[in-house]
Amino acid sequence: MGGGAGTTSVQETESTENGIYNQLSTLSLNGDEEQLISEKPEKDPRTIARKYQLDLCKKALDENVVVYLETGCGKTHIAVLLIYEMGHLIKKPQKNICIFLAPTVALVQQQAKVIEKSLDFKVGVFCGTSTNSKSRRDWEKELEQYEVLVMTPQIMLHNLSHCFLKIEMIALLIFDECHYAQLESNHPYAEIMKIFYKTDVA
């Protein structure tokens, strides 16, 4: 994947949970009493990753990859690891973003929940026809607010076509169910690859 608009693909969800809280002792402002406050630690998906997931993530940092694994092997967690590792490029106040594409509304919502549970990133969810009615200013606000945008490919294609979104802004682009990006297809995945990446798709 590298620092440019990297691409990878994932095909199923692996939920992660990092809800451990540390109790810290601190003095109140007037110094008269001691109180306990809860502080949530930073979410680090590497702590539960398997070696092959870390290896594939490392490879994806260097080049565009297609991850092909059996169901249940944690392909989504590889994407989560990749987002984490590229955080220095997409965490605010950086202007770059990560886009996670999923072909259905259900998958968009599902994958967004996984990312939110696994990482400390601002995640925006975009699906449905009403999203296409957003103005340029609306999208400027969304891009200012969110670091990871999970959406259907139709929405990304619409925004690219209307110049609401530019490829150069995307530090990481993830395709869920990437088999839809076939040369003879008119699926939005294929259109994104053919028109905007100027490349043949398998």
GROMACS .gro file of C-alpha atoms in nm:
model
  202
    1MET     CA    1   0.000   0.000   0.000
    2GLY     CA    2   0.244   0.285   0.045
    3GLY     CA    3   0.175   0.651   0.098
    4GLY     CA    4  -0.026   0.696  -0.219
    5ALA     CA    5  -0.379   0.580  -0.285
    6GLY     CA    6  -0.328   0.221  -0.179
    7THR     CA    7  -0.582  -0.049  -0.236
    8THR     CA    8  -0.654  -0.379  -0.072
    9SER     CA    9  -0.958  -0.602  -0.040
   10VAL     CA   10  -1.142  -0.780   0.236
   11GLN     CA   11  -1.443  -1.006   0.234
   12GLU     CA   12  -1.583  -1.069   0.581
   13THR     CA   13  -1.618  -0.920   0.923
   14GLU     CA   14  -1.419  -1.010   1.228
   15SER     CA   15  -1.547  -0.827   1.533
   16THR     CA   16  -1.297  -0.709   1.789
   17GLU     CA   17  -1.349  -0.570   2.135
   18ASN     CA   18  -1.110  -0.361   2.335
   19GLY     CA   19  -1.313  -0.240   2.632
   20ILE     CA   20  -1.052  -0.259   2.906
   21TYR     CA   21  -1.048   0.041   3.135
   22ASN     CA   22  -0.764   0.153   3.360
   23GLN     CA   23  -0.853   0.309   3.693
   24LEU     CA   24  -0.628   0.607   3.764
   25SER     CA   25  -0.599   0.783   4.098
   26THR     CA   26  -0.595   1.161   4.075
   27LEU     CA   27  -0.641   1.458   4.308
   28SER     CA   28  -0.939   1.688   4.269
   29LEU     CA   29  -0.877   2.052   4.182
   30ASN     CA   30  -0.909   2.172   4.543
   31GLY     CA   31  -0.673   1.900   4.666
   32ASP     CA   32  -0.907   1.799   4.949
   33GLU     CA   33  -1.013   1.459   4.825
   34GLU     CA   34  -0.894   1.180   4.602
   35GLN     CA   35  -1.116   1.052   4.325
   36LEU     CA   36  -1.099   0.782   4.063
   37ILE     CA   37  -1.145   0.853   3.695
   38SER     CA   38  -1.170   0.609   3.409
   39GLU     CA   39  -0.942   0.644   3.111
   40LYS     CA   40  -0.995   0.436   2.801
   41PRO     CA   41  -0.667   0.306   2.654
   42GLU     CA   42  -0.582   0.348   2.288
   43LYS     CA   43  -0.721   0.068   2.075
   44ASP     CA   44  -0.440  -0.136   1.921
   45PRO     CA   45  -0.555  -0.412   1.679
   46ARG     CA   46  -0.203  -0.559   1.672
   47THR     CA   47  -0.255  -0.710   2.016
   48ILE     CA   48  -0.501  -0.971   1.885
   49ALA     CA   49  -0.359  -1.015   1.534
   50ARG     CA   50  -0.219  -1.344   1.409
   51LYS     CA   51   0.124  -1.352   1.249
   52TYR     CA   52  -0.007  -1.401   0.895
   53GLN     CA   53  -0.237  -1.101   0.939
   54LEU     CA   54   0.057  -0.885   1.045
   55ASP     CA   55   0.264  -1.019   0.754
   56LEU     CA   56  -0.011  -0.941   0.501
   57CYS     CA   57  -0.058  -0.596   0.650
   58LYS     CA   58   0.314  -0.528   0.614
   59LYS     CA   59   0.302  -0.637   0.249
   60ALA     CA   60   0.000  -0.415   0.186
   61LEU     CA   61   0.191  -0.116   0.322
   62ASP     CA   62   0.443  -0.160   0.039
   63GLU     CA   63   0.217  -0.240  -0.256
   64ASN     CA   64  -0.140  -0.290  -0.374
   65VAL     CA   65  -0.265  -0.634  -0.276
   66VAL     CA   66  -0.566  -0.863  -0.303
   67VAL     CA   67  -0.614  -1.064   0.014
   68TYR     CA   68  -0.765  -1.404  -0.063
   69LEU     CA   69  -0.827  -1.621   0.242
   70GLU     CA   70  -1.085  -1.872   0.362
   71THR     CA   71  -1.397  -1.744   0.536
   72GLY     CA   72  -1.330  -1.684   0.903
   73CYS     CA   73  -0.958  -1.616   0.862
   74GLY     CA   74  -0.989  -1.250   0.955
   75LYS     CA   75  -0.951  -1.057   0.632
   76THR     CA   76  -1.138  -0.761   0.778
   77HIS     CA   77  -0.892  -0.746   1.065
   78ILE     CA   78  -0.610  -0.711   0.813
   79ALA     CA   79  -0.787  -0.401   0.680
   80VAL     CA   80  -0.824  -0.273   1.037
   81LEU     CA   81  -0.450  -0.326   1.092
   82LEU     CA   82  -0.375  -0.137   0.773
   83ILE     CA   83  -0.589   0.160   0.874
   84TYR     CA   84  -0.413   0.163   1.211
   85GLU     CA   85  -0.067   0.156   1.054
   86MET     CA   86  -0.155   0.441   0.816
   87GLY     CA   87  -0.304   0.652   1.091
   88HIS     CA   88  -0.024   0.908   1.064
   89LEU     CA   89  -0.152   0.992   0.715
   90ILE     CA   90  -0.524   1.012   0.793
   91LYS     CA   91  -0.557   1.127   1.155
   92LYS     CA   92  -0.675   1.487   1.181
   93PRO     CA   93  -0.545   1.751   1.116
   94GLN     CA   94  -0.420   1.559   0.811
   95LYS     CA   95  -0.625   1.621   0.496
   96ASN     CA   96  -0.599   1.265   0.366
   97ILE     CA   97  -0.866   1.003   0.427
   98CYS     CA   98  -0.926   0.630   0.418
   99ILE     CA   99  -1.220   0.500   0.215
  100PHE     CA  100  -1.358   0.154   0.283
  101LEU     CA  101  -1.592   0.036   0.005
  102ALA     CA  102  -1.855  -0.234   0.053
  103PRO     CA  103  -2.105  -0.335  -0.218
  104THR     CA  104  -2.423  -0.335  -0.006
  105VAL     CA  105  -2.580  -0.114   0.258
  106ALA     CA  106  -2.577  -0.401   0.508
  107LEU     CA  107  -2.204  -0.458   0.457
  108VAL     CA  108  -2.129  -0.086   0.482
  109GLN     CA  109  -2.302  -0.069   0.819
  110GLN     CA  110  -2.146  -0.394   0.938
  111GLN     CA  111  -1.791  -0.301   0.845
  112ALA     CA  112  -1.824   0.048   0.989
  113LYS     CA  113  -1.918  -0.102   1.326
  114VAL     CA  114  -1.611  -0.328   1.317
  115ILE     CA  115  -1.382  -0.033   1.245
  116GLU     CA  116  -1.540   0.178   1.519
  117LYS     CA  117  -1.499  -0.103   1.774
  118SER     CA  118  -1.142  -0.177   1.671
  119LEU     CA  119  -0.990   0.168   1.622
  120ASP     CA  120  -0.989   0.522   1.759
  121PHE     CA  121  -1.078   0.687   1.429
  122LYS     CA  122  -1.368   0.912   1.332
  123VAL     CA  123  -1.580   0.688   1.109
  124GLY     CA  124  -1.847   0.817   0.871
  125VAL     CA  125  -2.109   0.589   0.712
  126PHE     CA  126  -2.251   0.677   0.370
  127CYS     CA  127  -2.513   0.473   0.185
  128GLY     CA  128  -2.853   0.519   0.027
  129THR     CA  129  -2.982   0.748  -0.245
  130SER     CA  130  -3.013   1.053  -0.017
  131THR     CA  131  -2.633   1.070   0.005
  132ASN     CA  132  -2.616   1.155  -0.366
  133SER     CA  133  -2.811   1.475  -0.301
  134LYS     CA  134  -2.533   1.621  -0.086
  135SER     CA  135  -2.374   1.938  -0.217
  136ARG     CA  136  -2.003   2.009  -0.255
  137ARG     CA  137  -2.010   2.204   0.073
  138ASP     CA  138  -2.184   1.912   0.246
  139TRP     CA  139  -1.903   1.681   0.138
  140GLU     CA  140  -1.636   1.930   0.239
  141LYS     CA  141  -1.782   1.920   0.590
  142GLU     CA  142  -1.789   1.538   0.590
  143LEU     CA  143  -1.425   1.523   0.479
  144GLU     CA  144  -1.327   1.769   0.751
  145GLN     CA  145  -1.507   1.564   1.016
  146TYR     CA  146  -1.421   1.202   0.933
  147GLU     CA  147  -1.095   1.010   0.893
  148VAL     CA  148  -1.241   0.681   0.768
  149LEU     CA  149  -1.537   0.689   0.529
  150VAL     CA  150  -1.727   0.366   0.476
  151MET     CA  151  -1.954   0.378   0.172
  152THR     CA  152  -2.100   0.195  -0.123
  153PRO     CA  153  -1.899   0.222  -0.447
  154GLN     CA  154  -2.188   0.400  -0.619
  155ILE     CA  155  -2.146   0.691  -0.379
  156MET     CA  156  -1.771   0.708  -0.432
  157LEU     CA  157  -1.814   0.696  -0.810
  158HIS     CA  158  -2.075   0.973  -0.794
  159ASN     CA  159  -1.848   1.194  -0.584
  160LEU     CA  160  -1.545   1.135  -0.804
  161SER     CA  161  -1.749   1.210  -1.116
  162HIS     CA  162  -1.868   1.542  -0.968
  163CYS     CA  163  -1.522   1.627  -0.831
  164PHE     CA  164  -1.653   1.633  -0.473
  165LEU     CA  165  -1.379   1.383  -0.398
  166LYS     CA  166  -1.034   1.348  -0.553
  167ILE     CA  167  -0.821   1.036  -0.575
  168GLU     CA  168  -0.521   1.232  -0.444
  169MET     CA  169  -0.701   1.279  -0.111
  170ILE     CA  170  -0.725   0.905  -0.051
  171ALA     CA  171  -0.432   0.764   0.147
  172LEU     CA  172  -0.591   0.419   0.166
  173LEU     CA  173  -0.868   0.263  -0.045
  174ILE     CA  174  -1.011  -0.074   0.059
  175PHE     CA  175  -1.244  -0.283  -0.159
  176ASP     CA  176  -1.463  -0.534   0.023
  177GLU     CA  177  -1.576  -0.817  -0.209
  178CYS     CA  178  -1.330  -0.704  -0.477
  179HIS     CA  179  -1.430  -0.982  -0.719
  180TYR     CA  180  -1.692  -0.740  -0.853
  181ALA     CA  181  -1.411  -0.540  -1.019
  182GLN     CA  182  -1.399  -0.745  -1.340
  183LEU     CA  183  -1.299  -0.607  -1.679
  184GLU     CA  184  -1.626  -0.690  -1.855
  185SER     CA  185  -1.836  -0.560  -1.568
  186ASN     CA  186  -2.002  -0.221  -1.536
  187HIS     CA  187  -2.008  -0.256  -1.157
  188PRO     CA  188  -1.898   0.066  -0.982
  189TYR     CA  189  -1.586  -0.114  -0.855
  190ALA     CA  190  -1.479  -0.180  -1.213
  191GLU     CA  191  -1.568   0.174  -1.320
  192ILE     CA  192  -1.362   0.323  -1.038
  193MET     CA  193  -1.062   0.115  -1.141
  194LYS     CA  194  -1.101   0.170  -1.517
  195ILE     CA  195  -1.179   0.540  -1.520
  196PHE     CA  196  -0.985   0.678  -1.230
  197TYR     CA  197  -0.692   0.440  -1.196
  198LYS     CA  198  -0.644   0.402  -1.574
  199THR     CA  199  -0.573   0.032  -1.535
  200ASP     CA  200  -0.715  -0.297  -1.655
  201VAL     CA  201  -0.900  -0.503  -1.397
  202ALA     CA  202  -0.885  -0.880  -1.390
   0.00000   0.00000   0.00000
